[in-house]
mmCIF file of C-alpha atoms and ligand atoms in Angstrom:
data_model
loop_
_atom_site.group_PDB
_atom_site.id
_atom_site.type_symbol
_atom_site.label_atom_id
_atom_site.label_comp_id
_atom_site.label_asym_id
_atom_site.label_seq_id
_atom_site.Cartn_x
_atom_site.Cartn_y
_atom_site.Cartn_z
ATOM 1 C CA MET A 1 35.360 -9.191 66.564
ATOM 2 C CA THR A 2 37.872 -6.002 64.944
ATOM 3 C CA ARG A 3 38.705 -6.281 61.861
ATOM 4 C CA ARG A 4 42.106 -5.090 61.761
ATOM 5 C CA PRO A 5 42.964 -2.106 59.110
ATOM 6 C CA VAL A 6 44.243 -3.153 55.977
ATOM 7 C CA ARG A 7 48.101 -1.589 56.625
ATOM 8 C CA ASP A 8 48.218 -3.457 59.228
ATOM 9 C CA ARG A 9 47.162 -7.050 57.902
ATOM 10 C CA PHE A 10 49.354 -6.512 54.520
ATOM 11 C CA SER A 11 53.027 -4.958 54.251
ATOM 12 C CA LEU A 12 52.685 -3.738 50.456
ATOM 13 C CA PRO A 13 52.283 -0.597 49.905
ATOM 14 C CA PRO A 14 48.723 0.885 49.209
ATOM 15 C CA PHE A 15 49.077 2.206 45.877
ATOM 16 C CA PRO A 16 50.839 0.617 43.117
ATOM 17 C CA SER A 17 51.832 1.660 39.848
ATOM 18 C CA GLY A 18 49.615 1.212 37.052
ATOM 19 C CA TRP A 19 46.164 2.493 34.860
ATOM 20 C CA PHE A 20 42.913 2.181 37.151
ATOM 21 C CA SER A 21 39.269 2.552 36.409
ATOM 22 C CA LEU A 22 37.532 5.463 37.426
ATOM 23 C CA ALA A 23 34.355 4.782 35.501
ATOM 24 C CA GLY A 24 32.999 3.908 32.680
ATOM 25 C CA SER A 25 32.744 6.001 29.911
ATOM 26 C CA GLY A 26 28.948 6.467 29.291
ATOM 27 C CA GLU A 27 28.781 7.057 32.309
ATOM 28 C CA LEU A 28 31.069 10.179 31.817
ATOM 29 C CA ALA A 29 28.930 12.928 28.867
ATOM 30 C CA PRO A 30 30.343 16.327 28.004
ATOM 31 C CA GLY A 31 30.405 18.528 30.155
ATOM 32 C CA GLN A 32 30.498 16.429 33.038
ATOM 33 C CA VAL A 33 32.768 16.775 36.037
ATOM 34 C CA ARG A 34 33.166 14.516 38.988
ATOM 35 C CA PRO A 35 34.830 14.552 42.545
ATOM 36 C CA LEU A 36 37.151 11.169 43.304
ATOM 37 C CA HIS A 37 38.767 9.896 46.185
ATOM 38 C CA ARG A 38 41.382 7.572 45.241
ATOM 39 C CA PHE A 39 44.720 6.480 45.798
ATOM 40 C CA GLY A 40 44.109 8.161 48.747
ATOM 41 C CA GLN A 41 43.193 11.920 47.092
ATOM 42 C CA ASP A 42 41.301 14.147 46.547
ATOM 43 C CA LEU A 43 40.144 14.253 42.358
ATOM 44 C CA VAL A 44 38.374 15.593 40.396
ATOM 45 C CA LEU A 45 37.389 14.064 36.718
ATOM 46 C CA PHE A 46 35.814 15.902 33.748
ATOM 47 C CA ARG A 47 34.937 15.802 30.281
ATOM 48 C CA THR A 48 35.741 18.891 28.414
ATOM 49 C CA ARG A 49 32.761 19.952 25.850
ATOM 50 C CA SER A 50 35.668 18.794 22.868
ATOM 51 C CA GLY A 51 34.873 14.501 24.437
ATOM 52 C CA GLN A 52 38.501 14.564 26.273
ATOM 53 C CA ALA A 53 38.464 12.868 29.689
ATOM 54 C CA ARG A 54 40.472 14.570 31.940
ATOM 55 C CA VAL A 55 41.644 14.021 35.869
ATOM 56 C CA LEU A 56 43.192 16.928 38.225
ATOM 57 C CA ASP A 57 44.133 16.677 41.058
ATOM 58 C CA ALA A 58 40.880 18.514 43.582
ATOM 59 C CA ALA A 59 41.925 21.208 45.103
ATOM 60 C CA CYS A 60 42.337 24.819 43.655
ATOM 61 C CA PRO A 61 46.087 26.100 43.942
ATOM 62 C CA HIS A 62 44.589 29.618 44.605
ATOM 63 C CA LEU A 63 42.753 29.371 47.437
ATOM 64 C CA GLY A 64 41.967 25.543 48.758
ATOM 65 C CA ALA A 65 38.254 24.974 46.441
ATOM 66 C CA HIS A 66 37.342 21.333 45.648
ATOM 67 C CA LEU A 67 37.221 21.665 42.062
ATOM 68 C CA GLY A 68 34.442 18.759 41.726
ATOM 69 C CA ILE A 69 32.295 20.047 44.016
ATOM 70 C CA GLY A 70 30.267 22.785 42.343
ATOM 71 C CA GLY A 71 32.840 23.326 39.556
ATOM 72 C CA ALA A 72 32.069 23.463 36.169
ATOM 73 C CA VAL A 73 33.421 22.297 32.472
ATOM 74 C CA GLU A 74 33.349 26.117 31.050
ATOM 75 C CA GLY A 75 35.105 25.024 26.768
ATOM 76 C CA ASN A 76 37.797 22.200 27.525
ATOM 77 C CA THR A 77 38.565 23.743 30.860
ATOM 78 C CA ILE A 78 37.541 23.480 34.780
ATOM 79 C CA GLU A 79 35.968 26.485 36.582
ATOM 80 C CA CYS A 80 36.341 25.932 39.920
ATOM 81 C CA PRO A 81 33.268 27.018 41.971
ATOM 82 C CA PHE A 82 34.777 29.987 43.978
ATOM 83 C CA HIS A 83 36.314 32.629 42.387
ATOM 84 C CA GLY A 84 36.159 30.862 39.288
ATOM 85 C CA TRP A 85 39.840 29.968 38.115
ATOM 86 C CA ARG A 86 40.003 27.956 34.721
ATOM 87 C CA PHE A 87 42.242 25.494 33.941
ATOM 88 C CA ASP A 88 43.153 23.697 31.574
ATOM 89 C CA GLY A 89 43.341 19.265 30.770
ATOM 90 C CA ALA A 90 47.190 19.836 31.314
ATOM 91 C CA GLY A 91 45.992 21.502 34.869
ATOM 92 C CA ARG A 92 47.597 25.225 33.881
ATOM 93 C CA CYS A 93 45.795 28.250 35.517
ATOM 94 C CA VAL A 94 44.065 30.022 32.055
ATOM 95 C CA TYR A 95 42.093 31.986 32.920
ATOM 96 C CA ALA A 96 41.591 34.447 36.357
ATOM 97 C CA PRO A 97 38.147 37.128 36.116
ATOM 98 C CA LEU A 98 39.210 40.075 37.748
ATOM 99 C CA ALA A 99 43.419 39.349 37.569
ATOM 100 C CA ARG A 100 45.217 42.003 35.349
ATOM 101 C CA SER A 101 47.542 38.740 35.137
ATOM 102 C CA LEU A 102 47.363 35.340 34.373
ATOM 103 C CA PRO A 103 49.090 33.390 37.958
ATOM 104 C CA ARG A 104 51.252 31.359 37.917
ATOM 105 C CA ALA A 105 49.209 28.353 39.027
ATOM 106 C CA SER A 106 48.953 25.176 38.224
ATOM 107 C CA LEU A 107 47.837 21.587 39.608
ATOM 108 C CA ARG A 108 48.789 18.228 38.674
ATOM 109 C CA SER A 109 47.457 16.415 35.668
ATOM 110 C CA TRP A 110 46.900 12.394 35.893
ATOM 111 C CA PRO A 111 47.785 10.591 32.680
ATOM 112 C CA VAL A 112 44.687 9.633 31.179
ATOM 113 C CA GLU A 113 43.142 6.713 28.408
ATOM 114 C CA GLU A 114 39.984 5.158 26.986
ATOM 115 C CA VAL A 115 39.952 1.831 26.142
ATOM 116 C CA ASN A 116 37.417 -1.102 26.390
ATOM 117 C CA GLY A 117 34.707 1.557 27.570
ATOM 118 C CA ARG A 118 36.419 2.398 30.430
ATOM 119 C CA ILE A 119 38.015 5.909 31.939
ATOM 120 C CA LEU A 120 41.493 4.732 33.146
ATOM 121 C CA VAL A 121 44.199 6.983 35.142
ATOM 122 C CA TRP A 122 48.004 6.106 35.695
ATOM 123 C CA HIS A 123 49.106 5.982 38.898
ATOM 124 C CA HIS A 124 52.416 5.481 39.915
ATOM 125 C CA PRO A 125 54.256 6.323 42.952
ATOM 126 C CA GLU A 126 57.394 8.019 41.789
ATOM 127 C CA GLY A 127 55.207 10.546 39.317
ATOM 128 C CA ALA A 128 56.876 8.585 36.421
ATOM 129 C CA GLU A 129 54.912 8.176 33.199
ATOM 130 C CA PRO A 130 53.636 5.605 31.798
ATOM 131 C CA ASP A 131 55.676 2.937 29.986
ATOM 132 C CA TRP A 132 52.934 0.448 28.966
ATOM 133 C CA HIS A 133 49.187 0.536 28.057
ATOM 134 C CA VAL A 134 46.029 -1.811 28.878
ATOM 135 C CA PRO A 135 45.136 -3.396 25.129
ATOM 136 C CA GLN A 136 41.750 -3.064 23.238
ATOM 137 C CA PHE A 137 40.128 -6.362 23.877
ATOM 138 C CA PRO A 138 39.018 -8.490 21.338
ATOM 139 C CA GLU A 139 35.758 -8.757 22.455
ATOM 140 C CA TYR A 140 35.178 -4.831 22.865
ATOM 141 C CA GLY A 141 32.704 -4.290 20.111
ATOM 142 C CA ASN A 142 32.688 -6.908 18.521
ATOM 143 C CA PRO A 143 29.694 -8.180 17.068
ATOM 144 C CA ASP A 144 30.054 -11.364 17.536
ATOM 145 C CA TRP A 145 29.380 -10.427 21.453
ATOM 146 C CA LEU A 146 27.055 -9.220 23.335
ATOM 147 C CA PRO A 147 28.056 -5.405 24.176
ATOM 148 C CA PHE A 148 29.668 -5.607 27.454
ATOM 149 C CA GLN A 149 27.752 -4.289 30.377
ATOM 150 C CA GLN A 150 28.477 -4.001 33.619
ATOM 151 C CA ALA A 151 28.440 -6.680 36.131
ATOM 152 C CA GLN A 152 29.341 -5.657 39.757
ATOM 153 C CA HIS A 153 30.183 -2.658 41.847
ATOM 154 C CA TRP A 154 31.538 -3.178 45.261
ATOM 155 C CA GLU A 155 34.032 -1.622 48.303
ATOM 156 C CA MET A 156 36.040 -3.878 49.711
ATOM 157 C CA ARG A 157 38.059 -3.891 53.002
ATOM 158 C CA THR A 158 41.049 -5.797 51.150
ATOM 159 C CA HIS A 159 44.652 -4.854 49.566
ATOM 160 C CA CYS A 160 44.405 -4.155 45.732
ATOM 161 C CA GLN A 161 46.791 -7.468 45.022
ATOM 162 C CA GLU A 162 44.545 -9.800 46.429
ATOM 163 C CA LEU A 163 42.097 -10.006 43.190
ATOM 164 C CA GLY A 164 45.411 -11.112 41.071
ATOM 165 C CA GLU A 165 46.312 -13.311 42.916
ATOM 166 C CA ASN A 166 42.936 -15.280 43.591
ATOM 167 C CA ALA A 167 43.229 -15.908 40.377
ATOM 168 C CA MET A 168 46.287 -17.784 40.676
ATOM 169 C CA ASP A 169 45.114 -19.528 43.515
ATOM 170 C CA ALA A 170 43.998 -22.851 41.284
ATOM 171 C CA ALA A 171 43.143 -24.808 45.494
ATOM 172 C CA HIS A 172 40.669 -22.360 46.296
ATOM 173 C CA PHE A 173 38.594 -23.220 43.684
ATOM 174 C CA PRO A 174 36.700 -26.387 45.057
ATOM 175 C CA HIS A 175 36.769 -25.717 48.394
ATOM 176 C CA ILE A 176 35.177 -22.272 48.858
ATOM 177 C CA HIS A 177 33.930 -21.942 45.560
ATOM 178 C CA ARG A 178 32.034 -24.947 45.048
ATOM 179 C CA GLN A 179 30.590 -24.258 42.045
ATOM 180 C CA GLN A 180 34.247 -25.707 40.625
ATOM 181 C CA THR A 181 34.591 -29.466 41.158
ATOM 182 C CA ALA A 182 38.095 -30.071 40.564
ATOM 183 C CA ALA A 183 41.068 -28.139 41.301
ATOM 184 C CA MET A 184 41.581 -24.761 38.543
ATOM 185 C CA GLU A 185 44.992 -27.171 36.445
ATOM 186 C CA THR A 186 48.294 -24.475 35.740
ATOM 187 C CA ARG A 187 48.644 -24.994 31.905
ATOM 188 C CA GLY A 188 50.920 -22.334 31.443
ATOM 189 C CA LEU A 189 52.073 -18.869 32.576
ATOM 190 C CA GLU A 190 52.410 -16.097 30.349
ATOM 191 C CA ILE A 191 54.062 -12.966 31.707
ATOM 192 C CA ASP A 192 55.271 -10.190 29.411
ATOM 193 C CA GLY A 193 56.225 -7.000 31.388
ATOM 194 C CA ALA A 194 53.184 -5.417 33.427
ATOM 195 C CA HIS A 195 51.000 -8.429 31.253
ATOM 196 C CA LEU A 196 50.382 -11.729 32.967
ATOM 197 C CA THR A 197 48.400 -14.642 31.637
ATOM 198 C CA HIS A 198 47.320 -17.622 33.349
ATOM 199 C CA ARG A 199 46.312 -19.904 31.112
ATOM 200 C CA THR A 200 44.483 -22.939 33.657
ATOM 201 C CA TRP A 201 41.224 -25.627 33.033
ATOM 202 C CA GLN A 202 38.060 -25.447 34.690
ATOM 203 C CA THR A 203 35.455 -27.910 35.467
ATOM 204 C CA LEU A 204 32.614 -26.356 36.178
ATOM 205 C CA ALA A 205 29.538 -27.225 38.196
ATOM 206 C CA PHE A 206 28.285 -23.601 36.712
ATOM 207 C CA PHE A 207 25.513 -23.657 35.081
ATOM 208 C CA GLY A 208 22.593 -25.467 36.616
ATOM 209 C CA LEU A 209 20.833 -26.635 33.435
ATOM 210 C CA LEU A 210 23.258 -27.394 31.333
ATOM 211 C CA LYS A 211 24.475 -29.500 34.070
ATOM 212 C CA LYS A 212 20.835 -31.265 33.821
ATOM 213 C CA ILE A 213 21.668 -31.814 30.339
ATOM 214 C CA TYR A 214 25.382 -32.698 30.182
ATOM 215 C CA GLY A 215 26.964 -33.276 33.248
ATOM 216 C CA ASP A 216 29.775 -31.557 34.295
ATOM 217 C CA VAL A 217 31.291 -28.808 32.297
ATOM 218 C CA ALA A 218 34.727 -28.199 31.608
ATOM 219 C CA GLY A 219 36.822 -25.724 29.772
ATOM 220 C CA PRO A 220 39.548 -23.251 29.489
ATOM 221 C CA LEU A 221 39.854 -20.432 31.715
ATOM 222 C CA ASP A 222 42.420 -17.781 30.603
ATOM 223 C CA CYS A 223 42.994 -15.508 33.934
ATOM 224 C CA THR A 224 45.263 -12.495 32.242
ATOM 225 C CA LEU A 225 46.040 -9.543 34.554
ATOM 226 C CA HIS A 226 47.086 -5.763 33.296
ATOM 227 C CA GLY A 227 48.831 -4.717 35.957
ATOM 228 C CA LEU A 228 47.163 -5.295 39.527
ATOM 229 C CA GLY A 229 44.378 -2.068 38.370
ATOM 230 C CA LEU A 230 42.826 -4.959 36.100
ATOM 231 C CA VAL A 231 42.364 -9.089 36.244
ATOM 232 C CA VAL A 232 40.321 -10.652 33.045
ATOM 233 C CA ASN A 233 39.108 -13.541 32.975
ATOM 234 C CA ARG A 234 38.217 -15.831 29.351
ATOM 235 C CA ALA A 235 36.291 -19.084 29.474
ATOM 236 C CA GLN A 236 34.189 -21.289 27.516
ATOM 237 C CA VAL A 237 33.013 -23.646 28.326
ATOM 238 C CA ARG A 238 32.645 -26.575 25.303
ATOM 239 C CA THR A 239 29.568 -28.639 25.574
ATOM 240 C CA LYS A 240 27.235 -28.878 22.435
ATOM 241 C CA ILE A 241 27.091 -25.571 22.703
ATOM 242 C CA ASP A 242 30.540 -23.683 23.069
ATOM 243 C CA MET A 243 29.926 -21.119 25.411
ATOM 244 C CA ALA A 244 32.364 -17.856 25.951
ATOM 245 C CA TYR A 245 32.428 -15.225 28.217
ATOM 246 C CA CYS A 246 34.842 -12.304 29.130
ATOM 247 C CA TYR A 247 34.975 -10.947 33.073
ATOM 248 C CA PRO A 248 36.943 -7.867 33.556
ATOM 249 C CA PHE A 249 37.399 -6.732 36.622
ATOM 250 C CA TYR A 250 38.602 -3.492 37.470
ATOM 251 C CA ILE A 251 40.184 -2.503 40.974
ATOM 252 C CA THR A 252 41.443 0.933 42.297
ATOM 253 C CA PRO A 253 42.704 1.630 45.640
ATOM 254 C CA ILE A 254 40.429 4.194 47.437
ATOM 255 C CA ASP A 255 42.860 4.837 50.000
ATOM 256 C CA ASP A 256 44.806 1.995 52.463
ATOM 257 C CA GLU A 257 41.803 0.954 53.687
ATOM 258 C CA ARG A 258 39.247 0.708 50.611
ATOM 259 C CA ILE A 259 39.467 -0.614 47.543
ATOM 260 C CA ASP A 260 36.432 -0.124 44.586
ATOM 261 C CA VAL A 261 35.869 -3.290 42.100
ATOM 262 C CA VAL A 262 33.863 -2.556 39.232
ATOM 263 C CA SER A 263 33.365 -6.131 37.069
ATOM 264 C CA MET A 264 32.004 -6.387 33.154
ATOM 265 C CA LEU A 265 30.924 -8.621 31.678
ATOM 266 C CA SER A 266 30.489 -10.127 27.894
ATOM 267 C CA VAL A 267 28.850 -13.371 26.369
ATOM 268 C CA ARG A 268 29.850 -14.468 22.872
ATOM 269 C CA ARG A 269 26.620 -14.430 20.522
ATOM 270 C CA PHE A 270 24.776 -17.898 19.704
ATOM 271 C CA ALA A 271 23.120 -18.075 16.664
ATOM 272 C CA VAL A 272 19.747 -18.614 19.512
ATOM 273 C CA PRO A 273 17.996 -15.224 19.487
ATOM 274 C CA GLY A 274 18.200 -14.450 23.807
ATOM 275 C CA LEU A 275 19.859 -17.454 24.847
ATOM 276 C CA ALA A 276 23.748 -14.950 24.751
ATOM 277 C CA ARG A 277 22.054 -12.964 27.203
ATOM 278 C CA ALA A 278 20.000 -15.280 28.761
ATOM 279 C CA LEU A 279 24.042 -16.775 29.653
ATOM 280 C CA LEU A 280 24.750 -13.682 30.526
ATOM 281 C CA TYR A 281 22.653 -13.229 33.276
ATOM 282 C CA LYS A 282 23.604 -16.877 34.431
ATOM 283 C CA ALA A 283 27.207 -16.278 34.311
ATOM 284 C CA ARG A 284 27.126 -12.153 36.072
ATOM 285 C CA ALA A 285 24.934 -14.408 39.065
ATOM 286 C CA GLU A 286 27.509 -16.908 39.319
ATOM 287 C CA GLY A 287 30.332 -14.218 39.090
ATOM 288 C CA ARG A 288 28.498 -11.924 42.050
ATOM 289 C CA LYS A 289 28.770 -15.949 44.296
ATOM 290 C CA THR A 290 32.029 -16.272 43.247
ATOM 291 C CA ILE A 291 33.004 -12.939 44.407
ATOM 292 C CA GLU A 292 31.506 -12.829 47.206
ATOM 293 C CA GLN A 293 32.458 -16.065 48.977
ATOM 294 C CA ASP A 294 36.097 -14.621 48.413
ATOM 295 C CA ILE A 295 35.239 -10.988 50.433
ATOM 296 C CA PRO A 296 35.088 -11.950 53.347
ATOM 297 C CA ILE A 297 38.274 -14.366 53.421
ATOM 298 C CA TRP A 298 40.460 -10.608 51.662
ATOM 299 C CA GLU A 299 38.727 -8.388 54.436
ATOM 300 C CA HIS A 300 39.850 -10.801 57.600
ATOM 301 C CA LYS A 301 42.947 -12.086 55.925
ATOM 302 C CA GLN A 302 46.707 -11.521 56.878
ATOM 303 C CA PHE A 303 49.317 -11.461 54.217
ATOM 304 C CA ARG A 304 51.993 -13.833 54.136
ATOM 305 C CA PRO A 305 54.831 -12.846 52.797
ATOM 306 C CA ARG A 306 56.501 -15.788 52.854
ATOM 307 C CA PRO A 307 53.078 -18.648 52.705
ATOM 308 C CA ARG A 308 53.792 -22.235 53.789
ATOM 309 C CA LEU A 309 52.386 -23.468 49.861
ATOM 310 C CA SER A 310 52.055 -26.984 49.243
ATOM 311 C CA ASP A 311 52.590 -28.772 45.609
ATOM 312 C CA ALA A 312 48.560 -28.237 45.011
ATOM 313 C CA ASP A 313 48.939 -24.353 45.658
ATOM 314 C CA GLY A 314 49.230 -22.151 41.994
ATOM 315 C CA PRO A 315 51.867 -19.783 40.874
ATOM 316 C CA ILE A 316 51.658 -17.774 43.480
ATOM 317 C CA PRO A 317 55.402 -16.893 44.106
ATOM 318 C CA ALA A 318 55.617 -15.938 40.413
ATOM 319 C CA PHE A 319 52.995 -13.544 40.817
ATOM 320 C CA ARG A 320 54.293 -11.883 43.915
ATOM 321 C CA SER A 321 57.412 -11.645 42.311
ATOM 322 C CA TRP A 322 56.178 -10.344 38.709
ATOM 323 C CA SER A 323 53.778 -7.636 40.751
ATOM 324 C CA ALA A 324 56.728 -6.241 42.787
ATOM 325 C CA GLN A 325 57.762 -4.904 40.277
ATOM 326 C CA PHE A 326 54.025 -2.182 40.806
ATOM 327 C CA TYR A 327 55.755 -0.928 43.749
ATOM 328 C CA PRO A 328 58.831 0.907 42.960
ATOM 329 C CA GLU A 329 59.145 2.547 45.828
ATOM 330 C CA ALA A 330 59.021 0.040 48.181
ATOM 331 C CA VAL A 331 61.432 -2.098 45.668
ATOM 332 C CA ALA A 332 64.080 1.392 45.782
ATOM 333 C CA ALA A 333 63.695 1.638 49.213
ATOM 334 C CA ALA A 334 65.179 -1.991 49.770
ATOM 335 C CA GLN A 335 67.713 -2.119 47.640
ATOM 336 C CA ARG A 336 69.022 0.764 49.404
ATOM 337 C CA SER A 337 68.455 -0.015 53.160
ATOM 338 C CA HIS A 338 70.774 -2.686 54.448
ATOM 339 C CA ASP A 339 68.037 -4.660 54.886
ATOM 340 C CA GLY A 340 67.396 -4.953 51.730
ATOM 341 C CA GLY A 341 66.250 -8.938 51.494
ATOM 342 C CA ARG A 342 64.140 -9.042 54.058
ATOM 343 C CA ARG A 343 62.174 -5.361 52.990
ATOM 344 C CA LEU A 344 62.127 -7.436 49.356
ATOM 345 C CA GLU A 345 60.639 -10.359 50.397
ATOM 346 C CA ALA A 346 57.619 -8.555 51.992
ATOM 347 C CA LEU A 347 56.539 -8.155 48.488
ATOM 348 C CA SER A 348 57.734 -11.142 46.806
ATOM 349 C CA PRO A 349 59.252 -14.731 48.185
ATOM 350 C CA ASP A 350 61.454 -14.944 45.394
ATOM 351 C CA PRO A 351 64.038 -11.277 46.150
ATOM 352 C CA ALA A 352 66.330 -12.401 42.991
ATOM 353 C CA ARG A 353 63.123 -12.032 40.868
ATOM 354 C CA ALA A 354 61.279 -8.878 42.018
ATOM 355 C CA ARG A 355 64.068 -7.064 40.581
ATOM 356 C CA VAL A 356 62.669 -5.278 37.550
HETATM 357 FE FE1 FE2 B 401 38.344 -16.834 44.132
#
């Protein structure tokens, strides 16, 4: 069977606004340069000698060389491999060898923030500046928690909104994810601007050894979304030992066909040495299995703007209404169009709530 391209299956713009991960902070030392292709564009990521991560459009405004292919960090600038022009973090040309006067040339500079050990870039389809931020996780740098480590890295042929919707989709858990023995139960939905938390209760048959001892285990699972580029799953499993994990998923569009997904994982420490690490290893294996059960669905599904939902479904309509704020160009086009209602419905089943 041939797979239809994502743009034919999803009536959503491929690149929403928000913060998206480009790399782990520890993966980019001062002086390092990385070519990247994200949001359908060629970018260069580099770290200045003074330690700032910077993202610029990759093509030199002079004669178009890719700054990430052979370019080098010089002080706090990046030097083009072709003629040695140098650009600062704001994208301004600050040096051009041989030229008697400085060329009036610049590159687009993308807003960058580093938080929770990741380098995040701000993407906005209309070029607006950031108006919200990803908060520091309470678990990050917390001595009661193991340091976050990368759990998985995938490239998937689906739309970046799918991972957020997955965290709302209570009824798919016991069916496709048989580690869960009952539907995830919604206990609350909190929306604060670009941040959304779905508070749930899950019943798990996750942990083989624990199950042998205690039977099925249950506990709260909070899924917090910071825009569409970051889904943070926080779970507690309460048995004789109280286990807690924090499992963030970073989702970044590569082009209109593929997304890059990196998951990180931390587990709260126990008094017993080594137990947290053993549980982290187990949670990571279960996490991989869970997502890999979803991938074939995501890679072939047709996005239904007006899904036929049942009373067993989680807060998918509320999630879609919330997510419409990240497609400002589509919302604006719909508001301009005489067919605005229908266009907005492609983003959200509840157009009134989409006008954010
Ligand atoms: Fe899933």
